[in-house]
Amino acid sequence: MSEDDHIEKARKDKLTADYGAVLRENAILTTFAVFLFGFLLNISINPSAEFVFTDKIILLVALFSITISAVLFIMPVIYHHLEYPYLDFMKFKERSHRFTLFGLIPAMITLFLGLQLATRSLVGNITISFALGTIPFILIYVFYRLRK
């Protein structure tokens, strides 16, 4: 092998490691989304007798939301298999990043709705439970803004 072949092989090996890092990140998020999906699916199949119609609608929206999130977290893997080998790793990385960001939005919505359902069963008032459900997300936003 020539010197140029060794350099090209080393560059490709580094790209393979970078592919793996991106795909492992999404594997963790996909695992989270699928566990949450299973939990919500179990609740929707066997709902509490105390659930009113509003709770069932909120549960259904949460179930659809986490489904969308799981699919978006899986998309980089699908994209990787459809487009491999890449000529432009940065394009793959940017698209994977976009899929992940778009997947986080419905995941946060699902977490909010799940928290709202839990607090509603304790408080009994849907307005108060929505207000209590926003507290963790407000704190996350504040800490995110103060990070610098």
Phi, psi and omega in degrees: 000141177281170179298320180296323178295320178295319179295316179296319179295319178296320179295317179294322178297320178296319178296322179298320177295321178294321175302314181300320180297316180295317182289326177294321178301315180288333177296321178295315180294322178295318178300314177302312183295320182290321175298316179295321177300314180299318178298313180293324178296319178298316179295320182289330177284322180240069184289156177294148178294339180278352180292128173266177183303319180298319178297320179294322177294316178299319178296319179295317177297318178297320179295315177295320181297315180288334175295314178299317180299314181298318179296318179293327177289332179279337185306319178300326178292315178297314179299319179300315182287331179282327187253356183291141358277149182269148169263337183232099181295325182298324177297316177298315182297317179295316179294319178297319178298318179296315177302317181295313179299316179293332177285332180291329181298305177294333177295318178294321177299317179297316178299318178298313182294322176296318177295322178296317178297319180294315180290329179294323179292335179272319186271321180090346181248124185293325180293315179294321181293324175294320179295316179294326179293337180279342185303310180299324182287326174294317178297318177300316179298315181297313180296325177296317180291331182271002188295340185277000000 
